[in-house]
Tab-separated table of N, CA and C in Angstrom:
chain	number	residue	atom	x	y	z
A	1	MET	N	99.883	140.711	98.758
A	1	MET	CA	98.954	141.019	98.313
A	1	MET	C	99.126	140.743	96.635
A	2	LYS	N	98.253	140.170	96.339
A	2	LYS	CA	98.541	139.674	94.492
A	2	LYS	C	97.978	140.824	93.750
A	3	ASN	N	98.113	141.045	92.482
A	3	ASN	CA	97.526	141.799	91.877
A	3	ASN	C	97.490	141.642	90.361
A	4	ASN	N	96.532	142.085	89.689
A	4	ASN	CA	96.417	141.738	88.229
A	4	ASN	C	96.730	142.734	87.311
A	5	ILE	N	97.642	143.564	87.515
A	5	ILE	CA	98.211	144.631	87.023
A	5	ILE	C	98.780	144.396	85.539
A	6	LYS	N	99.476	143.184	85.606
A	6	LYS	CA	100.043	142.828	84.133
A	6	LYS	C	99.032	142.433	83.223
A	7	VAL	N	98.275	141.353	83.983
A	7	VAL	CA	97.008	141.287	82.900
A	7	VAL	C	96.231	142.198	82.242
A	8	ALA	N	96.013	143.089	83.117
A	8	ALA	CA	94.991	144.494	82.908
A	8	ALA	C	96.151	145.502	81.742
A	9	ARG	N	97.327	145.289	82.133
A	9	ARG	CA	97.952	146.151	81.089
A	9	ARG	C	97.896	145.306	79.632
A	10	ALA	N	97.738	144.128	79.741
A	10	ALA	CA	97.683	143.352	78.523
A	10	ALA	C	96.340	143.613	77.560
A	11	LYS	N	95.456	143.599	78.466
A	11	LYS	CA	94.067	143.595	77.833
A	11	LYS	C	93.809	145.113	77.097
A	12	LYS	N	94.647	146.082	77.896
A	12	LYS	CA	94.635	147.522	77.321
A	12	LYS	C	95.650	147.829	76.347
A	13	ASN	N	96.565	146.682	76.123
A	13	ASN	CA	97.962	146.818	75.198
A	13	ASN	C	98.625	148.228	75.443
A	14	ILE	N	98.985	148.258	76.913
A	14	ILE	CA	99.862	149.665	77.372
A	14	ILE	C	101.114	148.918	78.128
A	15	THR	N	102.123	149.864	77.978
A	15	THR	CA	103.641	149.406	78.473
A	15	THR	C	103.445	149.806	79.920
A	16	GLN	N	104.272	149.264	80.752
A	16	GLN	CA	104.695	149.605	82.040
A	16	GLN	C	105.027	150.986	82.058
A	17	ALA	N	105.511	151.702	81.263
A	17	ALA	CA	106.217	153.086	80.853
A	17	ALA	C	105.271	153.876	80.777
A	18	GLU	N	103.889	153.528	79.805
A	18	GLU	CA	102.660	154.305	79.823
A	18	GLU	C	101.878	154.269	80.816
A	19	LEU	N	101.644	153.064	81.855
A	19	LEU	CA	100.795	152.975	82.750
A	19	LEU	C	101.579	153.793	83.835
A	20	ALA	N	102.955	153.834	83.956
A	20	ALA	CA	103.449	154.732	84.810
A	20	ALA	C	103.271	156.220	84.746
A	21	ALA	N	103.255	156.579	83.327
A	21	ALA	CA	102.961	157.892	83.253
A	21	ALA	C	101.381	158.245	83.641
A	22	LEU	N	100.527	157.355	83.096
A	22	LEU	CA	99.062	157.597	83.580
A	22	LEU	C	98.536	158.040	84.999
A	23	ALA	N	99.552	157.095	85.912
A	23	ALA	CA	99.429	156.883	87.290
A	23	ALA	C	100.186	157.766	87.855
A	24	LYS	N	101.124	158.846	87.272
A	24	LYS	CA	102.246	159.758	87.549
A	24	LYS	C	103.035	158.894	88.718
A	25	VAL	N	103.473	157.612	88.449
A	25	VAL	CA	104.674	157.224	88.893
A	25	VAL	C	105.847	156.632	88.256
A	26	SER	N	106.827	156.027	88.825
A	26	SER	CA	107.801	155.459	88.058
A	26	SER	C	107.635	154.236	87.435
A	27	ARG	N	108.204	153.805	86.286
A	27	ARG	CA	108.041	152.358	85.816
A	27	ARG	C	108.579	151.460	86.701
A	28	GLN	N	109.697	151.729	87.378
A	28	GLN	CA	110.171	150.788	88.466
A	28	GLN	C	109.187	150.493	89.832
A	29	THR	N	107.984	151.444	89.854
A	29	THR	CA	106.904	151.279	90.612
A	29	THR	C	106.088	150.324	90.145
A	30	ILE	N	105.711	150.464	89.000
A	30	ILE	CA	104.993	149.316	88.187
A	30	ILE	C	105.274	148.196	88.361
A	31	ASN	N	106.633	147.930	87.727
A	31	ASN	CA	107.436	146.694	87.540
A	31	ASN	C	107.481	145.913	89.087
A	32	ALA	N	107.703	146.827	90.197
A	32	ALA	CA	107.776	146.345	91.666
A	32	ALA	C	106.127	145.935	91.954
A	33	MET	N	105.230	146.466	91.585
A	33	MET	CA	103.951	146.255	91.988
A	33	MET	C	103.716	144.724	91.008
A	34	GLU	N	104.023	144.558	90.068
A	34	GLU	CA	103.607	143.616	89.234
A	34	GLU	C	104.672	142.126	90.026
A	35	LEU	N	105.556	142.484	90.411
A	35	LEU	CA	106.316	141.487	90.839
A	35	LEU	C	105.897	140.869	92.237
A	36	GLY	N	105.090	141.743	93.011
A	36	GLY	CA	104.386	141.481	94.078
A	36	GLY	C	105.403	142.180	95.337
A	37	LYS	N	106.420	142.978	94.815
A	37	LYS	CA	107.487	143.507	96.005
A	37	LYS	C	107.092	144.623	96.387
A	38	TYR	N	105.858	145.314	95.998
A	38	TYR	CA	105.740	146.690	96.309
A	38	TYR	C	104.054	146.823	96.321
A	39	VAL	N	103.516	147.205	97.772
A	39	VAL	CA	102.066	147.412	97.949
A	39	VAL	C	101.653	148.979	97.670
A	40	PRO	N	100.958	148.958	96.657
A	40	PRO	CA	100.516	150.405	96.443
A	40	PRO	C	99.939	151.040	97.727
A	41	SER	N	99.929	152.365	97.831
A	41	SER	CA	98.961	153.226	98.637
A	41	SER	C	97.426	152.886	98.216
A	42	THR	N	96.651	153.306	98.933
A	42	THR	CA	95.207	153.448	98.732
A	42	THR	C	95.035	154.250	97.367
A	43	VAL	N	95.458	155.591	97.498
A	43	VAL	CA	95.243	156.541	96.350
A	43	VAL	C	95.753	155.997	95.072
A	44	LEU	N	97.333	155.362	94.897
A	44	LEU	CA	97.559	154.610	93.844
A	44	LEU	C	96.778	153.574	93.332
A	45	ALA	N	96.270	152.988	94.479
A	45	ALA	CA	95.373	151.448	94.014
A	45	ALA	C	94.274	151.987	93.152
A	46	LEU	N	93.532	153.095	93.994
A	46	LEU	CA	92.368	153.685	93.329
A	46	LEU	C	92.591	154.394	92.014
A	47	LYS	N	93.702	155.041	91.861
A	47	LYS	CA	93.961	155.526	90.370
A	47	LYS	C	94.161	154.553	89.237
A	48	LEU	N	95.028	153.092	89.768
A	48	LEU	CA	95.113	152.275	88.851
A	48	LEU	C	93.499	151.502	88.407
A	49	ALA	N	92.711	151.109	89.440
A	49	ALA	CA	91.257	150.656	89.077
A	49	ALA	C	90.595	151.679	88.087
A	50	SER	N	90.845	153.101	88.474
A	50	SER	CA	90.127	154.070	87.718
A	50	SER	C	90.717	154.081	86.001
A	51	ILE	N	92.286	153.668	85.908
A	51	ILE	CA	92.816	153.641	84.564
A	51	ILE	C	92.188	152.512	83.604
A	52	PHE	N	92.163	151.174	84.781
A	52	PHE	CA	91.915	150.124	84.048
A	52	PHE	C	90.347	150.079	83.875
A	53	GLU	N	89.442	151.025	84.587
A	53	GLU	CA	88.056	150.898	84.617
A	53	GLU	C	87.428	149.703	84.987
A	54	THR	N	87.936	149.286	86.262
A	54	THR	CA	87.803	148.139	87.078
A	54	THR	C	87.722	148.492	88.860
A	55	GLU	N	87.070	147.443	89.080
A	55	GLU	CA	86.914	147.436	90.816
A	55	GLU	C	88.285	147.003	91.321
A	56	LEU	N	88.535	147.776	92.468
A	56	LEU	CA	89.808	147.457	93.124
A	56	LEU	C	89.939	146.007	93.408
A	57	SER	N	88.851	145.152	93.825
A	57	SER	CA	88.755	143.727	94.070
A	57	SER	C	89.205	142.734	92.738
A	58	GLU	N	89.035	143.403	91.644
A	58	GLU	CA	89.388	142.829	90.680
A	58	GLU	C	90.929	142.814	90.012
A	59	LEU	N	91.488	144.050	90.645
A	59	LEU	CA	92.593	144.424	90.322
A	59	LEU	C	93.689	143.632	91.507
A	60	PHE	N	93.452	143.773	92.664
A	60	PHE	CA	94.168	143.457	93.831
A	60	PHE	C	93.549	142.356	94.664
A	61	ILE	N	94.237	141.387	94.788
A	61	ILE	CA	93.695	140.103	95.697
A	61	ILE	C	94.531	140.161	96.966
A	62	LEU	N	93.766	139.836	98.127
A	62	LEU	CA	94.499	139.702	99.450
A	62	LEU	C	94.803	138.278	99.487
A	63	ASP	N	96.106	137.933	100.000
A	63	ASP	CA	96.407	136.621	100.291
A	63	ASP	C	95.841	136.157	101.529
A	64	LYS	N	95.628	134.992	101.987
A	64	LYS	CA	95.429	134.467	103.293
A	64	LYS	C	96.450	135.298	104.149
A	65	GLU	N	97.707	135.118	103.684
A	65	GLU	CA	98.777	135.820	104.765
A	65	GLU	C	98.850	137.205	104.875
A	66	ASP	N	98.010	137.936	104.032
A	66	ASP	CA	97.800	139.302	104.335
A	66	ASP	C	96.815	139.607	105.671
A	67	TRP	N	95.919	138.443	106.128
A	67	TRP	CA	95.311	138.606	107.182
A	67	TRP	C	95.959	138.219	108.335
A	68	GLU	N	97.235	137.728	108.300
A	68	GLU	CA	97.655	137.138	109.472
A	68	GLU	C	98.752	138.543	109.995
């Protein structure tokens, strides 16, 4: 699954550490998500969408391979 977390962070001008604190996860978790190495839980995805005041579909994008 792809995501726009890094872009959303840049728009809000917040660091990985600041986002991690807001979402109550580690900075490493945010980094792993941005690199596509970690898929967040539904709860975390909803938290992030709320933090960025956006829809889930704007923040997370399913790849074709996600359907296979």
